[in-house]
Short mmCIF file of C-alpha atoms in Angstrom, two decimals:
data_model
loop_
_atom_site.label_atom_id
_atom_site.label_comp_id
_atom_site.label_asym_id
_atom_site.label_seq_id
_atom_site.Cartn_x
_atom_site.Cartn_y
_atom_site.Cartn_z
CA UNK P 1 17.27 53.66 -8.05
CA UNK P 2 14.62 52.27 -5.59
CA UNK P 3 12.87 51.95 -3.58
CA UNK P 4 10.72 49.98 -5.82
CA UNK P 5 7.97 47.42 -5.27
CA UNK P 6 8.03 43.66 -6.13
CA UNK P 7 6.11 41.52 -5.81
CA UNK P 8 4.46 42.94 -2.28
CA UNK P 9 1.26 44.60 -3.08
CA UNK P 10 2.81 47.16 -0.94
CA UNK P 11 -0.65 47.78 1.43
CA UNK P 12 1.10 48.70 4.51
CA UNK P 13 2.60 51.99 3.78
CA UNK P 14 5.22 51.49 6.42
CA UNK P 15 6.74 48.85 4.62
CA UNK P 16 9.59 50.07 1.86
CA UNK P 17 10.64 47.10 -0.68
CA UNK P 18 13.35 47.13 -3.16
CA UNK P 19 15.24 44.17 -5.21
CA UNK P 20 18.40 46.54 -6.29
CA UNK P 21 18.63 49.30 -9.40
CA UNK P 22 16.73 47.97 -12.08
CA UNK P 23 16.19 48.46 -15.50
CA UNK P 24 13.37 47.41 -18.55
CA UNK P 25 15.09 44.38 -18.82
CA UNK P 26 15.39 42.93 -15.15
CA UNK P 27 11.54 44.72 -14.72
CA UNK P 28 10.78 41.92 -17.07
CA UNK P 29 11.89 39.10 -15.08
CA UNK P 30 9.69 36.93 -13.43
CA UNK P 31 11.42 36.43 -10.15
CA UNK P 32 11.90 40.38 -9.20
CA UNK P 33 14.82 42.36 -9.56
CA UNK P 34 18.21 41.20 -9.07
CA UNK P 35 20.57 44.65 -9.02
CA UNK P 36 22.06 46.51 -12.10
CA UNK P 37 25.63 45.53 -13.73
CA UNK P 38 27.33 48.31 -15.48
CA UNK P 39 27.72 46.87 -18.96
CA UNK P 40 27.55 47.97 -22.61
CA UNK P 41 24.38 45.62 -22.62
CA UNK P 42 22.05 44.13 -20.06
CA UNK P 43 20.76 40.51 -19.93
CA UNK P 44 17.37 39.46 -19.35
CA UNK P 45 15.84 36.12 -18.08
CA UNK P 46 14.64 34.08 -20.87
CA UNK P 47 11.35 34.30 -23.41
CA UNK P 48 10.68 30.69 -24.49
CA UNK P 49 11.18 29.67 -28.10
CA UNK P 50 9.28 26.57 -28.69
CA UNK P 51 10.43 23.70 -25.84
CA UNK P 52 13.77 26.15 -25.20
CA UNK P 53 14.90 29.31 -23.83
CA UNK P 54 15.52 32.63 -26.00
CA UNK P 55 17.26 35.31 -24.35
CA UNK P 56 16.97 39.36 -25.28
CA UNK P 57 19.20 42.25 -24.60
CA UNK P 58 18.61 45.81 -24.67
CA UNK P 59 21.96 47.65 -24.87
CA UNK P 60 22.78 50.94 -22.31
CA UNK P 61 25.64 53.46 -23.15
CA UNK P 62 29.01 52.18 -21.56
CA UNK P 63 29.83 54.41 -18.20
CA UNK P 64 32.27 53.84 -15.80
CA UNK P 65 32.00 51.33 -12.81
CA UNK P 66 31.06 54.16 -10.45
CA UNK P 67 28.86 55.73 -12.65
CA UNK P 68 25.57 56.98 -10.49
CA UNK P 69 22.20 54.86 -12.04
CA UNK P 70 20.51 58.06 -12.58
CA UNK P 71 23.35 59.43 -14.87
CA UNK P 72 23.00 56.03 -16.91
CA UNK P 73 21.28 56.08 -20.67
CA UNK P 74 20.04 53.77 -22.89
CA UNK P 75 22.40 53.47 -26.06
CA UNK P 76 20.59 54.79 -29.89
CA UNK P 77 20.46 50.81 -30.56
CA UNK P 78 18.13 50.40 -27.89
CA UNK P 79 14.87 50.70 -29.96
CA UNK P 80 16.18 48.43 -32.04
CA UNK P 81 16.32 45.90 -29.56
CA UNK P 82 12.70 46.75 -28.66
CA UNK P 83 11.49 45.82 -32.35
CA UNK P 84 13.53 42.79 -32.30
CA UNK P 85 11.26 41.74 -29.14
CA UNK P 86 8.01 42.74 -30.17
CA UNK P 87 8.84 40.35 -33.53
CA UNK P 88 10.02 37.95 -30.95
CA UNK P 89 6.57 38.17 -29.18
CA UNK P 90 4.51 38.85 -32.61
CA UNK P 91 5.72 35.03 -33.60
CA UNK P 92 6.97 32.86 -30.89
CA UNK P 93 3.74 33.89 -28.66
CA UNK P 94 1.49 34.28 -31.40
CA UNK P 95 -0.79 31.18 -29.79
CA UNK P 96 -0.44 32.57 -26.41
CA UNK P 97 -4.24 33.65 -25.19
CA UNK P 98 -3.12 37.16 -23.68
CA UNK P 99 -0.10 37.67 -26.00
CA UNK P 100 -1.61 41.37 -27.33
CA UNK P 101 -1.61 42.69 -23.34
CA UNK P 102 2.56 41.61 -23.27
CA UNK P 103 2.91 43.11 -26.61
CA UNK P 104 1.36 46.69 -25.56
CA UNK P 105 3.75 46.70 -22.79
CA UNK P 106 6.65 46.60 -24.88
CA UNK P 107 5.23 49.09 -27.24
CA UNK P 108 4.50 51.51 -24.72
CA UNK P 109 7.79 51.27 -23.27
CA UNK P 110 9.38 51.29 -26.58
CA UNK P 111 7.40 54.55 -27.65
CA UNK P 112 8.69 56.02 -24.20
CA UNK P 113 12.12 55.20 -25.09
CA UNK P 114 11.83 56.78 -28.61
CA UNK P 115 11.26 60.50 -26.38
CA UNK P 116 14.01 59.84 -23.93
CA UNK P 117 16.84 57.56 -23.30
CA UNK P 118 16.93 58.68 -19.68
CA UNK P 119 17.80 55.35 -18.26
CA UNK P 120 15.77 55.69 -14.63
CA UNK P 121 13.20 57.63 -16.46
CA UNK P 122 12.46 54.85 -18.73
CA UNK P 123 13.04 52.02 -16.29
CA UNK P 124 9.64 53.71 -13.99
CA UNK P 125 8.10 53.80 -16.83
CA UNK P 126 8.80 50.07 -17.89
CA UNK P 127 7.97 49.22 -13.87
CA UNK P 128 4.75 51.06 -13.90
CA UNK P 129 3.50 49.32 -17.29
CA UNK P 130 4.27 45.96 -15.59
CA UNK P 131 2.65 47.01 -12.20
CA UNK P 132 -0.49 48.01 -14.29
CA UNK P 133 -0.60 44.62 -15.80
CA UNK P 134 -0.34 42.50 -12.79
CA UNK P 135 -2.25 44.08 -10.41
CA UNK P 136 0.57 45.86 -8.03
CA UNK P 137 -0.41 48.73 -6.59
CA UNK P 138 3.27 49.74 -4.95
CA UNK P 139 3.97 53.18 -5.28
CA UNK P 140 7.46 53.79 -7.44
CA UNK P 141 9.42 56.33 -5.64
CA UNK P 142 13.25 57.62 -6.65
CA UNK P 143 15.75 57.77 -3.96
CA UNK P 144 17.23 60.64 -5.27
CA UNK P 145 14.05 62.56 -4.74
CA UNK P 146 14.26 62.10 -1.23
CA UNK P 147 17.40 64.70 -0.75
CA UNK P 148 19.27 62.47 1.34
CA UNK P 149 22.94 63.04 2.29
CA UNK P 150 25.03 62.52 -0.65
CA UNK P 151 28.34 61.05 1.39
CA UNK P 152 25.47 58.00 2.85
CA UNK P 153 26.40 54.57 0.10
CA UNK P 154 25.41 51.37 0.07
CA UNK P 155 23.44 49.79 3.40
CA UNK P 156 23.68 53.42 5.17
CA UNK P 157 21.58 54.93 2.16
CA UNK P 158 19.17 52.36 2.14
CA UNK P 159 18.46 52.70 5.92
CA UNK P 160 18.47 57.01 5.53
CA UNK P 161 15.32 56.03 2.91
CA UNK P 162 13.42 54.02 4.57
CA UNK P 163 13.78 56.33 7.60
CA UNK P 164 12.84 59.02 5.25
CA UNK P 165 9.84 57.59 4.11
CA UNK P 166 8.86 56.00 7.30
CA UNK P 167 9.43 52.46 6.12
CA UNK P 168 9.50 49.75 9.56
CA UNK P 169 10.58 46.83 7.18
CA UNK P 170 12.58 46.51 4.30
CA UNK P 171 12.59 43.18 1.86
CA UNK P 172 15.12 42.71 -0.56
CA UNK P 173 15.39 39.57 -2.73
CA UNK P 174 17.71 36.59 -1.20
CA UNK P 175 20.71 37.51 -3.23
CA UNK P 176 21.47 40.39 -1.36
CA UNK P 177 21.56 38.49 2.02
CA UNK P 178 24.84 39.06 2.24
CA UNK P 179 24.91 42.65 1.54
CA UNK P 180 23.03 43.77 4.55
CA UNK P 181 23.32 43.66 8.75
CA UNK P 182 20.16 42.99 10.24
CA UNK P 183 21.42 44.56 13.65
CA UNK P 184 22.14 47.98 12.19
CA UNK P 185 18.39 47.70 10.84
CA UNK P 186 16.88 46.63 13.66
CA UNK P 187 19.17 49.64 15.67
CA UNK P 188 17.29 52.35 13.13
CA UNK P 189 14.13 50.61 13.73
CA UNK P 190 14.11 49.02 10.67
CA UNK P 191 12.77 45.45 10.26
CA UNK P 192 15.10 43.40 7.90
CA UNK P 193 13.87 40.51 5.54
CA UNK P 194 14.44 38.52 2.24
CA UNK P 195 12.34 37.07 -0.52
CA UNK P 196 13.67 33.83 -2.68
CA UNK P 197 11.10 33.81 -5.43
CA UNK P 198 8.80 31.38 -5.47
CA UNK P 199 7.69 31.08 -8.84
CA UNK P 200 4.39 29.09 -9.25
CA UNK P 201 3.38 26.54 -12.33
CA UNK P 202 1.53 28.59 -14.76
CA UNK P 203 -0.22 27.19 -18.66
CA UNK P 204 3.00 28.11 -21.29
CA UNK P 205 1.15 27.21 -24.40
CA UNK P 206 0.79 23.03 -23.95
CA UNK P 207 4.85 22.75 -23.24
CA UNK P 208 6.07 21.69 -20.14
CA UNK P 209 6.68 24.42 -17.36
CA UNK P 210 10.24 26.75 -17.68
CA UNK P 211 10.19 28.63 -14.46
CA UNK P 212 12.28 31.99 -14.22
CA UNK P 213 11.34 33.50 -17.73
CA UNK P 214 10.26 37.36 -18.55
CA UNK P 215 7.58 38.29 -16.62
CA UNK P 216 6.08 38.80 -20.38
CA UNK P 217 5.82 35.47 -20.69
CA UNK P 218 3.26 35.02 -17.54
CA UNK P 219 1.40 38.02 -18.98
CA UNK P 220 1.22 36.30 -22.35
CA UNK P 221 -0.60 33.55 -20.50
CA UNK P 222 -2.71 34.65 -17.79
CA UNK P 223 -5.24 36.72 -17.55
CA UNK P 224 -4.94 39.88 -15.09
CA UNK P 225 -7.20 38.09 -12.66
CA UNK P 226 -5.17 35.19 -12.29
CA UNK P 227 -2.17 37.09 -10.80
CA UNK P 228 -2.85 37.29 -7.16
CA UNK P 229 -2.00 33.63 -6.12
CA UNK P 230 1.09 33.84 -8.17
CA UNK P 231 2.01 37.53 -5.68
CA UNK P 232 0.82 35.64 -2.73
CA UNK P 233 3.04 33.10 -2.91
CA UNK P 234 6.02 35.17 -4.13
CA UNK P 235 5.06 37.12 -1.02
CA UNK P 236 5.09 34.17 1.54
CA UNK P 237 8.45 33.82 1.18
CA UNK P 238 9.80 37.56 2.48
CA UNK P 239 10.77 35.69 5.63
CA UNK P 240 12.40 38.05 8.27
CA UNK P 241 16.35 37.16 9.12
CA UNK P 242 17.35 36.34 12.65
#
């Protein structure tokens, strides 16, 4: 749902940020979150299997196109999935120096699943564990908790809640660009602006660098105080549009 935080340490409580509806699996993608496709399964960016790239999947109930995200579940196969990964992690990352913090993650999120498949509930969960990890202190707030009118879609919503919440700019990640009108922004007040991740060279075990995998993979590999220049340059690149 969003407003959600990524990969701005969200200090200025003016400032709203939000890469799309999200899920577990786009939380664990390096470069922030992209938007949500209504599938019967959802793709995430890459772990690394020796010198190549190993996708996951985590399947969702099938809804219709329409379908609001908060109505959305995570299908009965889903902690399947989950196990599947945490093998993935056990053995693939088992040389990794912080592979044990990545693997808590996904058994805390897993463990969470097992009590609900509410799909938003889980996915502020999965956010909150990766927050935790990294360092972000951005508040996660729903905007269906902020009673806005129900008729307001798309760009019209998104400028009600930053208004709502008193947000003065809002970031979104570059693929969105053309999705928004900076004029009706900057008519509510609103300061538009877009991120293109900037993903910095990080140790992967002795292999050359992949950018663009999970976000599991950097926490496999650094240690929590070696995540600020990694969010600083991310957050260089939130460049507002003309």
């Amino acid at each position: 749902e969003g407003p959600a935080g990524w990969p701005r340490t969200g200090r200025n409580p003016s400032r709203v940020q939000q890469h799309g509806p999200s899920s577990p699996i786009s939380v664990f993608s390096c470069g922030g979150w992209q938007g949500f496709a209504i599938n019967d399964e959802l793709l995430n960016r890459a772990l690394r299997s020796g010198v190549e790239k190993a996708r996951f999947t985590i399947p969702v109930s099938v809804g219709p196109l329409n379908q609001p995200v908060d109505t959305k579940s995570f299908s009965p196969k889903a902690s399947r999935a989950f196990e599947k990964l945490l093998r993935t992690l056990s053995y693939t990352y088992a040389k990794a120096p912080h592979v044990d913090r990545a693997i808590a993650i996904v058994e805390a999120v897993k463990a969470h699943l097992d009590t609900t498949l509410d799909f938003t509930n889980v996915t502020a969960f999965a956010l909150q564990q990766c927050f935790d990890a990294t360092g972000i202190t951005t508040p996660i707030r729903r905007v269906s908790e902020l009673a806005l009118d129900q008729e307001l879609k798309a760009q019209a919503r998104i400028i009600a809640a930053c208004q709502k919440t008193g947000a003065t700019r809002y970031v979104n990640m570059i693929g969105g660009e053309n999705l928004y009108n900076a004029i009706d922004f900057a008519a509510a007040g609103i300061t538009l602006a877009f991120m293109k991740a900037n993903l910095q060279p990080y140790p992967q075990s002795g292999y050359d660098f992949i950018p663009g995998l999970s976000i599991l993979d950097m926490i496999s590999h650094l240690a929590p105080d070696q995540f600020a220049p990694h969010l600083v340059a991310a957050a260089r690149d939130a460049n507002d549009t003309m």
